[in-house]
Each structure stands twice: as C-alpha cells, then as structure tokens.
Amino acid sequence: VQLQASGGGLVQAGGSLRLSCAASGRTFSGYTVGWFRQAPGKEREFVAAISMSGGSTYHADSVKGRFTISRDNAKNTVYLQMNSLRPEDTAVYYCALRVGPAMTAPIYDYWGQGTLVTVSS
C-alpha cells in the first residue's frame, strides 16, 4: 500500500487546514487509518483514527473538538479537518494504515511520507 499525505502548509493561529491521505495498491476499506504527528525534538504522537467503515472515530484529547477525521472509501482517501489551529499543533503529520482496530500507539503497517503543518502565532 502506498500513502500520499497532502494539505499541509503555513497558517495563522485560529485558522484551518484540511489534510488528505490518498491510498493506492490495496483495498482501502479493509484498513483502520490513523493520523499521527511529530514535532521537532518530540516523539510521534497520536492525533486521530477511524475504523474501516468510518463508523467509529477516535481523537486525542489535545485535538478533540477542533480536529475531525473522516474517510471516503470510494475515493480511497482519509481526511483530517483541523480548525482553531494553535502554534503547538505545528508538526509533520503522518497518515498510517493498519489491519485491526484503531490504536493510539504507532503500531501501524503502512505509513505515508508526512506533510508539514506550521501554525504561526
């Protein structure tokens, strides 16, 4: 499976971005999808995850109420809508796929290359 993350960029605090993760190579609907992020000098952390059908979603406490994960299996794409962005959201954002239930640990089978989100104050 190949993953292509896009949609990152520079935004002012309070602004919004929508990240996309497009998958190719396998049946997309058979995978749980997660978003993780890694800021400079910090470990990779869980942001959000969505079940295979899209019926269940999970968001880290730090982004709950501001970020929303969704998926369109017909388009083999997962989205991360990010609103009310803060400087501490600055990081490289990665999407990842795994077989099985969503996990907050980065134990995923396939990873995208990451897209940089920079939030200025």
XYZ file of N, CA and C in Angstrom:
363
model
N 0.842 -1.188 0.000
C 0.000 0.000 0.000
C 0.879 1.241 0.000
N 0.529 2.195 -0.819
C 1.240 3.474 -0.844
C 0.297 4.567 -0.369
N 0.823 5.439 0.467
C 0.032 6.529 1.029
C 0.647 7.863 0.641
N -0.191 8.801 0.296
C 0.256 10.142 -0.076
C -0.507 11.144 0.763
N 0.188 11.782 1.693
C -0.436 12.817 2.516
C -0.212 14.180 1.875
N -1.209 15.035 1.975
C -1.107 16.379 1.407
C -1.996 17.323 2.199
N -1.847 18.606 1.900
C -2.700 19.610 2.516
C -2.041 20.447 3.588
N -0.812 20.123 3.944
C -0.123 20.909 4.952
C 0.254 22.276 4.422
N 0.712 23.124 5.314
C 1.126 24.459 4.930
C 1.283 25.349 6.134
N 1.401 26.637 5.848
C 1.567 27.655 6.890
C 0.226 28.356 7.114
N -0.181 28.435 8.359
C -1.460 29.068 8.680
C -1.313 29.835 9.987
N -2.082 30.883 10.143
C -2.052 31.642 11.386
C -2.882 30.936 12.453
N -2.539 31.189 13.682
C -3.303 30.628 14.795
C -4.773 30.996 14.642
N -5.623 30.013 14.904
C -7.052 30.203 14.732
C -7.557 29.784 13.367
N -6.650 29.549 12.453
C -7.024 29.167 11.102
C -7.332 27.690 10.961
N -7.574 27.269 9.717
C -7.960 25.891 9.431
C -7.155 25.328 8.261
N -6.998 24.035 8.291
C -6.417 23.286 7.183
C -7.137 21.943 7.086
N -7.145 21.378 5.893
C -7.657 20.024 5.741
C -6.569 19.155 5.110
N -6.164 18.153 5.837
C -5.183 17.213 5.323
C -5.893 16.059 4.627
N -5.261 15.542 3.591
C -5.777 14.382 2.878
C -4.724 13.280 2.873
N -5.195 12.053 2.874
C -4.310 10.895 2.778
C -4.908 9.968 1.741
N -4.267 9.879 0.593
C -4.762 9.052 -0.500
C -3.980 7.744 -0.528
N -4.694 6.648 -0.661
C -4.073 5.322 -0.650
C -4.222 4.646 -1.997
N -3.240 3.832 -2.332
C -3.302 3.042 -3.554
C -2.628 1.704 -3.318
N -3.018 0.729 -4.088
C -2.339 -0.550 -4.035
C -3.113 -1.673 -3.388
N -4.000 -1.368 -2.460
C -4.781 -2.413 -1.796
C -6.200 -1.908 -1.579
N -7.054 -2.796 -1.156
C -8.420 -2.399 -0.840
C -8.409 -1.521 0.397
N -8.658 -0.280 0.208
C -8.537 0.716 1.262
C -9.501 0.468 2.402
N -10.678 0.008 2.065
C -11.714 -0.124 3.078
C -11.401 -1.215 4.106
N -10.393 -2.021 3.855
C -10.026 -3.067 4.792
C -9.085 -2.635 5.892
N -8.793 -1.350 5.983
C -7.812 -0.845 6.932
C -8.385 0.223 7.858
N -7.947 0.155 9.094
C -8.110 1.284 10.002
C -7.073 2.328 9.627
N -7.422 3.593 9.709
C -6.493 4.664 9.338
C -6.276 5.582 10.532
N -5.033 5.942 10.734
C -4.699 6.865 11.808
C -3.907 8.048 11.299
N -3.993 9.135 12.036
C -3.138 10.300 11.818
C -2.267 10.456 13.065
N -0.999 10.673 12.829
C -0.046 10.946 13.894
C 0.692 12.226 13.534
N 1.360 12.801 14.510
C 2.180 13.978 14.234
C 3.459 13.913 15.051
N 4.457 14.592 14.525
C 5.741 14.636 15.215
C 6.330 16.037 15.095
N 6.476 16.672 16.235
C 7.088 17.992 16.284
C 8.595 17.838 16.461
N 9.379 18.851 16.094
C 10.829 18.756 16.241
C 11.236 18.434 17.670
N 12.064 17.423 17.817
C 12.562 17.051 19.137
C 11.592 16.282 20.000
N 10.447 15.931 19.441
C 9.439 15.212 20.226
C 9.129 13.865 19.576
N 8.512 12.998 20.347
C 8.129 11.707 19.817
C 6.842 11.828 18.997
N 6.646 10.848 18.141
C 5.438 10.813 17.341
C 4.242 10.569 18.258
N 3.184 11.343 18.055
C 2.017 11.210 18.909
C 0.754 11.001 18.095
N -0.167 10.290 18.713
C -1.455 10.007 18.101
C -2.290 11.265 18.006
N -2.991 11.408 16.870
C -3.892 12.533 16.674
C -5.337 12.046 16.549
N -5.562 11.115 15.627
C -6.925 10.643 15.393
C -6.862 9.322 14.631
N -7.968 8.569 14.693
C -8.073 7.330 13.942
C -9.524 7.091 13.569
N -9.711 6.281 12.537
C -11.047 5.991 12.064
C -11.119 4.523 11.667
N -12.240 3.897 11.985
C -12.413 2.480 11.690
C -12.595 2.249 10.189
N -12.593 0.983 9.811
C -12.667 0.620 8.395
C -13.901 1.189 7.707
N -15.018 1.118 8.391
C -16.265 1.598 7.789
C -16.448 3.092 7.965
N -15.686 3.667 8.856
C -15.865 5.080 9.185
C -16.866 5.300 10.299
N -17.418 4.226 10.828
C -18.447 4.351 11.845
C -17.933 4.728 13.217
N -16.643 4.506 13.453
C -16.044 4.856 14.743
C -14.844 5.746 14.529
N -14.762 6.800 15.312
C -13.626 7.710 15.237
C -13.061 7.939 16.634
N -11.788 8.280 16.670
C -11.079 8.499 17.926
C -10.198 9.725 17.749
N -10.207 10.589 18.740
C -9.387 11.800 18.674
C -8.640 11.975 19.984
N -7.400 12.404 19.873
C -6.627 12.696 21.069
C -7.281 13.849 21.822
N -7.110 13.847 23.127
C -7.709 14.910 23.940
C -7.236 16.290 23.503
N -5.999 16.374 23.055
C -5.425 17.665 22.684
C -6.066 18.268 21.441
N -6.760 17.457 20.654
C -7.370 17.977 19.421
C -8.885 17.811 19.406
N -9.412 17.182 20.425
C -10.846 16.919 20.464
C -11.630 18.232 20.425
N -12.632 18.267 19.564
C -13.424 19.473 19.394
C -12.863 20.438 18.366
N -11.630 20.199 17.929
C -11.009 21.076 16.924
C -10.714 20.326 15.631
N -10.309 19.073 15.739
C -9.967 18.259 14.570
C -11.041 17.200 14.372
N -11.261 16.851 13.104
C -12.216 15.793 12.781
C -11.654 14.903 11.689
N -11.627 13.609 11.954
C -11.174 12.643 10.959
C -12.393 12.070 10.241
N -12.232 11.844 8.942
C -13.299 11.235 8.148
C -12.667 10.464 7.006
N -13.453 9.653 6.333
C -12.917 8.894 5.213
C -13.963 8.732 4.130
N -13.449 8.582 2.909
C -14.288 8.308 1.746
C -13.686 7.080 1.078
N -14.244 5.921 1.359
C -13.670 4.683 0.832
C -13.777 4.602 -0.689
N -14.763 5.238 -1.249
C -14.900 5.237 -2.711
C -13.740 5.978 -3.368
N -13.172 6.938 -2.645
C -12.045 7.715 -3.168
C -10.711 7.270 -2.572
N -10.754 6.234 -1.742
C -9.521 5.753 -1.090
C -8.791 6.883 -0.359
N -9.544 7.706 0.316
C -8.962 8.893 0.942
C -9.500 9.089 2.356
N -8.609 9.493 3.240
C -8.967 9.894 4.595
C -8.612 11.362 4.763
N -9.437 12.053 5.521
C -9.240 13.489 5.721
C -9.050 13.799 7.200
N -8.347 14.871 7.447
C -8.242 15.409 8.805
C -8.534 16.899 8.711
N -9.734 17.273 9.118
C -10.116 18.685 9.150
C -9.614 19.280 10.454
N -8.798 20.310 10.339
C -8.181 20.926 11.507
C -8.644 22.370 11.615
N -9.376 22.676 12.663
C -9.867 24.024 12.911
C -9.235 24.580 14.183
N -9.348 25.878 14.348
C -8.834 26.554 15.549
C -7.396 26.130 15.842
N -6.576 26.166 14.823
C -5.200 25.701 14.967
C -4.412 26.572 15.939
N -3.501 25.923 16.626
C -2.656 26.580 17.627
C -1.196 26.377 17.262
N -0.320 27.242 17.734
C 1.115 27.036 17.443
C 1.615 25.659 17.879
N 1.083 25.118 18.946
C 1.528 23.807 19.412
C 1.060 22.656 18.515
N 0.239 22.958 17.515
C -0.139 21.945 16.530
C 0.911 21.811 15.424
N 1.900 22.679 15.440
C 2.957 22.626 14.433
C 3.704 21.297 14.507
N 3.752 20.599 13.381
C 4.377 19.270 13.335
C 4.308 18.743 11.908
N 5.015 17.650 11.688
C 4.807 16.863 10.475
C 3.704 15.870 10.785
N 2.701 15.844 9.944
C 1.557 14.962 10.135
C 1.667 13.765 9.200
N 1.483 12.579 9.780
C 1.589 11.336 9.032
C 0.266 10.582 9.082
N -0.088 9.970 7.959
C -1.196 9.045 7.975
C -0.637 7.621 7.928
N -1.404 6.705 8.458
C -0.945 5.328 8.553
C -2.138 4.379 8.509
N -1.880 3.171 8.019
C -2.915 2.142 7.913
C -2.530 0.928 8.731
N -3.534 0.290 9.286
C -3.267 -0.971 9.950
C -4.451 -1.914 9.780
N -4.137 -3.197 9.848
C -5.175 -4.221 9.864
C -5.538 -4.434 11.311
N -6.787 -4.295 11.647
C -7.213 -4.452 13.021
C -7.769 -3.165 13.570
N -8.079 -3.155 14.861
C -8.713 -1.977 15.463
C -7.758 -0.796 15.579
N -8.338 0.373 15.789
C -7.545 1.578 15.938
C -6.685 1.491 17.190
N -5.490 2.046 17.087
C -4.591 2.089 18.221
C -3.979 3.473 18.335
N -3.756 3.899 19.557
C -3.100 5.190 19.747
C -1.590 5.059 19.678
N -1.075 3.860 19.850
C 0.357 3.639 19.671
C 0.651 3.556 18.181
N 1.842 3.975 17.764
C 2.154 3.986 16.329
C 2.498 2.602 15.785
N 1.630 1.635 16.064
C 1.841 0.271 15.591
C 0.950 0.075 14.385
N 1.371 0.657 13.302
C 0.629 0.613 12.055
C 1.493 -0.035 10.985
N 0.847 -0.579 9.983
C 1.560 -1.373 8.988
C 2.138 -0.548 7.849
N 1.476 0.509 7.473
C 1.905 1.336 6.339
C 1.862 2.803 6.748
N 2.873 3.540 6.311
C 2.986 4.959 6.659
C 3.188 5.809 5.413
N 2.584 6.987 5.419
C 2.826 7.959 4.377
C 4.080 8.759 4.686
N 4.419 9.682 3.804
C 5.673 10.425 3.931
C 5.564 11.644 4.839
N 4.370 12.029 5.190
C 4.185 13.173 6.074
C 3.981 14.473 5.318
N 3.240 15.358 5.954
C 3.021 16.693 5.414
C 3.183 17.690 6.562
N 3.899 18.774 6.296
C 4.260 19.725 7.349
C 3.152 20.751 7.564
N 2.760 20.907 8.811
C 1.809 21.939 9.215
C 2.536 22.902 10.144
N 2.517 24.172 9.793
C 3.146 25.196 10.605
C 2.098 26.236 10.982
N 1.924 26.443 12.276
C 0.941 27.409 12.773
C 1.693 28.551 13.426
N 1.511 29.737 12.878
C 2.207 30.911 13.422
C 1.319 31.624 14.441
N 1.971 32.234 15.411
C 1.213 32.922 16.471
C 0.949 34.370 16.125
